[in-house]
């Protein structure tokens, strides 16, 4: 099954129907970026075609099965629409969304990027992450082709780098191009940065996540960097940069998560 098919939505009256597909999970709970892609598709169908910024608050884990997404347009502007939406499984609320949507290709303006794509060895010289039957790395690693920087992949051998940093390449395993909705998945697909910080490798529940789409990626590998600077008050932030094969910045993300326990 393709990512686009596994995140498809169908209009049904004043809401949209979708299904959480198997294989996009971490220990039985659907990946947060995958859930954001589902929500974004319904919100785009109700307004404009691409998410520019989408914020999600995670209220309950998503399990395989049907869900409904209820979007509501708060403002329809000249270039951007602002929407909120709720994702439900039966009577249980899974996520609450707030986002801005537009046609990304029509947005023009000054371009200034005071950063460069992260330095990485070629994908063949990086470490391929494959799912483990024991659950870590999780099943969804079978749906993406992820290659980690050798220094950052040491977490899987029990020798974390000591730096809350994860860098690597990613693409979908079936060669499907990554679109604006796929960027939602990519922003939450990599191992938590905290796993490289000499802290317990344990569940890192996401409280809130925002992903900004700055462009539709060119075909090919995406080059990614995720880092954490502040671990205080029982929570941590994870900041992400996603660059396409042409060296263009296509997405930014920030995630707020609980510190792992153990």
Short mmCIF file of C-alpha atoms in Angstrom, two decimals:
data_model
loop_
_atom_site.label_atom_id
_atom_site.label_comp_id
_atom_site.label_asym_id
_atom_site.label_seq_id
_atom_site.Cartn_x
_atom_site.Cartn_y
_atom_site.Cartn_z
CA UNK A 1 0.00 0.00 0.00
CA UNK A 2 1.26 3.49 -0.84
CA UNK A 3 1.48 6.43 1.56
CA UNK A 4 -1.04 8.43 -0.48
CA UNK A 5 -3.50 5.53 -0.40
CA UNK A 6 -2.94 4.93 3.32
CA UNK A 7 -3.69 8.61 4.04
CA UNK A 8 -6.67 9.00 1.69
CA UNK A 9 -9.82 10.68 2.99
CA UNK A 10 -13.43 10.56 1.75
CA UNK A 11 -16.02 13.29 2.20
CA UNK A 12 -19.08 12.26 4.21
CA UNK A 13 -21.49 15.09 4.91
CA UNK A 14 -19.83 17.71 7.12
CA UNK A 15 -16.77 15.55 7.87
CA UNK A 16 -14.29 13.17 6.29
CA UNK A 17 -13.75 9.47 6.76
CA UNK A 18 -10.33 7.83 6.78
CA UNK A 19 -8.58 4.79 8.15
CA UNK A 20 -5.43 4.38 10.19
CA UNK A 21 -3.60 1.76 8.14
CA UNK A 22 -1.32 -0.92 9.60
CA UNK A 23 2.43 -0.58 9.31
CA UNK A 24 2.75 3.10 10.22
CA UNK A 25 2.99 2.48 13.96
CA UNK A 26 5.38 2.47 16.89
CA UNK A 27 4.56 -0.39 19.25
CA UNK A 28 0.95 -0.39 18.06
CA UNK A 29 0.39 3.37 18.18
CA UNK A 30 0.23 5.21 14.86
CA UNK A 31 3.12 7.58 14.19
CA UNK A 32 2.18 11.17 14.99
CA UNK A 33 3.35 12.54 11.66
CA UNK A 34 1.24 9.95 9.85
CA UNK A 35 -1.82 11.08 11.85
CA UNK A 36 -1.01 14.69 11.00
CA UNK A 37 -0.92 13.76 7.31
CA UNK A 38 -4.40 12.23 7.60
CA UNK A 39 -5.71 15.38 9.27
CA UNK A 40 -3.99 17.65 6.77
CA UNK A 41 -5.53 15.82 3.80
CA UNK A 42 -9.03 16.35 5.17
CA UNK A 43 -8.36 20.01 5.98
CA UNK A 44 -6.90 20.59 2.51
CA UNK A 45 -9.92 18.91 0.91
CA UNK A 46 -12.12 21.36 2.82
CA UNK A 47 -10.12 24.45 1.85
CA UNK A 48 -6.89 24.90 -0.15
CA UNK A 49 -4.56 22.18 -1.39
CA UNK A 50 -1.45 22.45 0.79
CA UNK A 51 -0.72 22.85 4.50
CA UNK A 52 1.63 25.76 5.18
CA UNK A 53 1.59 25.32 8.94
CA UNK A 54 -0.16 22.60 10.90
CA UNK A 55 -0.20 22.29 14.68
CA UNK A 56 -1.51 19.15 16.34
CA UNK A 57 -2.24 18.43 20.01
CA UNK A 58 -2.14 14.71 20.74
CA UNK A 59 -4.89 13.63 23.12
CA UNK A 60 -5.13 9.83 22.65
CA UNK A 61 -3.08 7.22 20.77
CA UNK A 62 -4.25 6.27 17.29
CA UNK A 63 -4.86 2.59 16.60
CA UNK A 64 -5.49 0.80 13.32
CA UNK A 65 -9.08 1.33 12.25
CA UNK A 66 -11.56 3.95 10.99
CA UNK A 67 -11.41 7.59 12.05
CA UNK A 68 -13.41 10.70 11.26
CA UNK A 69 -11.96 14.17 10.72
CA UNK A 70 -14.12 17.23 11.27
CA UNK A 71 -12.64 20.41 9.70
CA UNK A 72 -14.01 23.90 10.16
CA UNK A 73 -12.86 26.96 8.21
CA UNK A 74 -12.15 29.82 10.61
CA UNK A 75 -11.08 32.32 7.95
CA UNK A 76 -10.98 32.20 4.15
CA UNK A 77 -8.47 34.84 3.09
CA UNK A 78 -7.19 35.99 -0.27
CA UNK A 79 -4.20 33.62 -0.22
CA UNK A 80 -4.49 31.55 2.95
CA UNK A 81 -7.28 29.70 4.73
CA UNK A 82 -7.15 29.03 8.47
CA UNK A 83 -8.88 25.91 9.77
CA UNK A 84 -9.29 23.86 12.87
CA UNK A 85 -10.15 20.18 12.88
CA UNK A 86 -10.76 17.27 15.21
CA UNK A 87 -9.82 13.65 14.58
CA UNK A 88 -11.99 11.05 16.29
CA UNK A 89 -12.09 7.30 16.66
CA UNK A 90 -15.70 6.62 17.57
CA UNK A 91 -16.45 8.99 20.45
CA UNK A 92 -12.77 9.35 21.45
CA UNK A 93 -10.89 12.47 20.35
CA UNK A 94 -7.39 11.59 19.11
CA UNK A 95 -6.03 14.94 17.90
CA UNK A 96 -6.97 18.59 17.66
CA UNK A 97 -5.54 20.56 14.72
CA UNK A 98 -5.06 24.21 13.81
CA UNK A 99 -3.56 25.05 10.44
CA UNK A 100 -3.04 27.44 7.55
CA UNK A 101 -3.53 26.22 3.97
CA UNK A 102 -2.74 27.62 0.54
CA UNK A 103 -1.47 26.67 -2.94
CA UNK A 104 2.25 26.53 -2.13
CA UNK A 105 3.41 26.95 -5.74
CA UNK A 106 1.64 30.32 -6.04
CA UNK A 107 3.28 31.89 -2.98
CA UNK A 108 6.15 34.16 -3.98
CA UNK A 109 8.48 36.54 -2.19
CA UNK A 110 12.02 37.21 -1.01
CA UNK A 111 14.11 34.11 -0.31
CA UNK A 112 16.78 34.29 2.39
CA UNK A 113 17.96 31.12 4.17
CA UNK A 114 20.73 31.60 6.74
CA UNK A 115 21.53 27.89 6.98
CA UNK A 116 22.76 25.02 4.84
CA UNK A 117 21.68 21.39 4.50
CA UNK A 118 23.32 19.17 7.14
CA UNK A 119 26.61 17.57 6.08
CA UNK A 120 26.01 13.86 5.55
CA UNK A 121 27.91 10.97 4.00
CA UNK A 122 26.32 9.53 0.87
CA UNK A 123 23.22 7.42 1.64
CA UNK A 124 25.14 4.21 0.88
CA UNK A 125 27.69 5.20 3.54
CA UNK A 126 25.04 5.83 6.18
CA UNK A 127 23.27 3.28 8.39
CA UNK A 128 20.02 1.82 7.04
CA UNK A 129 17.34 1.64 9.74
CA UNK A 130 15.23 -1.51 9.49
CA UNK A 131 12.30 -2.64 11.66
CA UNK A 132 13.04 -5.11 14.43
CA UNK A 133 10.47 -7.80 15.39
CA UNK A 134 11.02 -6.80 19.02
CA UNK A 135 9.55 -3.37 18.24
CA UNK A 136 12.61 -1.07 18.10
CA UNK A 137 13.26 0.18 15.45
CA UNK A 138 9.47 0.23 14.92
CA UNK A 139 7.39 -1.35 12.12
CA UNK A 140 7.06 1.92 10.17
CA UNK A 141 10.77 1.71 9.33
CA UNK A 142 9.67 -0.85 6.77
CA UNK A 143 7.64 1.86 4.99
CA UNK A 144 10.51 4.36 4.70
CA UNK A 145 14.10 4.08 3.55
CA UNK A 146 15.99 5.88 6.32
CA UNK A 147 19.77 6.20 6.41
CA UNK A 148 21.25 7.72 9.58
CA UNK A 149 24.57 9.50 9.93
CA UNK A 150 26.93 6.84 11.37
CA UNK A 151 27.61 8.97 14.46
CA UNK A 152 23.90 9.30 15.21
CA UNK A 153 23.03 5.66 14.53
CA UNK A 154 25.13 4.44 17.46
CA UNK A 155 22.03 4.59 19.66
CA UNK A 156 20.94 1.28 18.10
CA UNK A 157 24.13 -0.40 19.33
CA UNK A 158 23.71 0.94 22.86
CA UNK A 159 26.44 3.55 22.40
CA UNK A 160 24.65 6.91 22.06
CA UNK A 161 26.72 9.84 20.82
CA UNK A 162 25.93 11.95 23.90
CA UNK A 163 24.51 14.74 21.70
CA UNK A 164 20.71 15.11 21.27
CA UNK A 165 21.11 15.17 17.51
CA UNK A 166 19.83 12.96 14.68
CA UNK A 167 20.76 13.48 11.02
CA UNK A 168 20.01 11.38 7.98
CA UNK A 169 18.43 10.74 4.60
CA UNK A 170 14.89 9.52 3.99
CA UNK A 171 12.55 8.52 1.17
CA UNK A 172 9.54 6.23 0.81
CA UNK A 173 10.46 2.60 0.13
CA UNK A 174 8.20 2.26 -2.91
CA UNK A 175 9.67 5.30 -4.67
CA UNK A 176 6.51 7.37 -4.25
CA UNK A 177 7.37 11.10 -4.32
CA UNK A 178 7.03 12.89 -1.00
CA UNK A 179 4.49 15.71 -1.19
CA UNK A 180 3.38 18.32 1.34
CA UNK A 181 1.53 15.65 3.33
CA UNK A 182 4.50 13.30 3.24
CA UNK A 183 6.55 16.06 4.88
CA UNK A 184 4.27 15.71 7.92
CA UNK A 185 5.36 12.08 8.18
CA UNK A 186 9.06 12.81 7.61
CA UNK A 187 9.09 15.46 10.34
CA UNK A 188 8.14 12.81 12.92
CA UNK A 189 9.76 9.69 11.44
CA UNK A 190 13.31 9.85 12.83
CA UNK A 191 14.34 8.41 16.22
CA UNK A 192 13.91 10.91 19.07
CA UNK A 193 17.00 13.07 19.54
CA UNK A 194 16.94 12.35 23.26
CA UNK A 195 17.93 8.73 22.55
CA UNK A 196 21.42 10.03 21.74
CA UNK A 197 21.65 12.02 24.98
CA UNK A 198 22.65 9.15 27.35
CA UNK A 199 19.09 8.99 28.70
CA UNK A 200 16.77 5.96 28.84
CA UNK A 201 15.54 4.66 25.49
CA UNK A 202 11.86 4.71 26.32
CA UNK A 203 8.56 6.14 25.16
CA UNK A 204 8.75 9.88 24.34
CA UNK A 205 5.08 10.95 24.12
CA UNK A 206 4.39 13.97 21.90
CA UNK A 207 2.25 16.68 23.47
CA UNK A 208 2.20 19.11 20.56
CA UNK A 209 3.83 19.34 17.14
CA UNK A 210 3.98 22.03 14.47
CA UNK A 211 5.20 21.39 10.93
CA UNK A 212 5.69 24.19 8.41
CA UNK A 213 5.79 23.45 4.69
CA UNK A 214 8.03 25.87 2.77
CA UNK A 215 7.98 24.08 -0.57
CA UNK A 216 7.09 20.87 -2.40
CA UNK A 217 10.20 18.64 -2.50
CA UNK A 218 12.03 17.82 -5.70
CA UNK A 219 12.18 14.06 -6.40
CA UNK A 220 14.83 12.08 -4.56
CA UNK A 221 16.28 11.79 -1.09
CA UNK A 222 15.38 14.25 1.67
CA UNK A 223 18.22 15.39 3.92
CA UNK A 224 17.15 15.95 7.54
CA UNK A 225 18.47 17.28 10.83
CA UNK A 226 16.74 17.14 14.23
CA UNK A 227 18.18 18.63 17.42
CA UNK A 228 17.25 19.44 21.00
CA UNK A 229 18.70 22.28 23.10
CA UNK A 230 16.45 22.47 26.13
CA UNK A 231 15.30 19.72 28.49
CA UNK A 232 13.47 21.41 31.35
CA UNK A 233 10.26 21.03 33.32
CA UNK A 234 9.86 17.40 32.32
CA UNK A 235 9.61 18.23 28.60
CA UNK A 236 11.91 18.73 25.65
CA UNK A 237 11.68 20.34 22.24
CA UNK A 238 12.88 18.80 18.99
CA UNK A 239 13.58 21.15 16.11
CA UNK A 240 13.69 19.76 12.57
CA UNK A 241 14.98 20.88 9.19
CA UNK A 242 14.07 19.05 5.98
CA UNK A 243 15.95 19.78 2.73
CA UNK A 244 15.22 18.30 -0.70
CA UNK A 245 17.58 16.82 -3.29
CA UNK A 246 18.19 20.25 -4.86
CA UNK A 247 19.43 21.66 -1.54
CA UNK A 248 16.26 23.68 -0.91
CA UNK A 249 14.67 23.97 2.52
CA UNK A 250 11.18 22.45 2.22
CA UNK A 251 9.98 22.08 5.82
CA UNK A 252 10.64 23.02 9.43
CA UNK A 253 9.20 21.39 12.53
CA UNK A 254 9.07 21.77 16.29
CA UNK A 255 7.80 19.07 18.60
CA UNK A 256 7.15 19.26 22.35
CA UNK A 257 7.45 15.90 24.09
CA UNK A 258 7.63 14.42 27.55
CA UNK A 259 11.02 13.30 28.82
CA UNK A 260 11.48 9.51 28.66
CA UNK A 261 11.21 7.65 31.96
CA UNK A 262 13.25 4.70 33.06
#
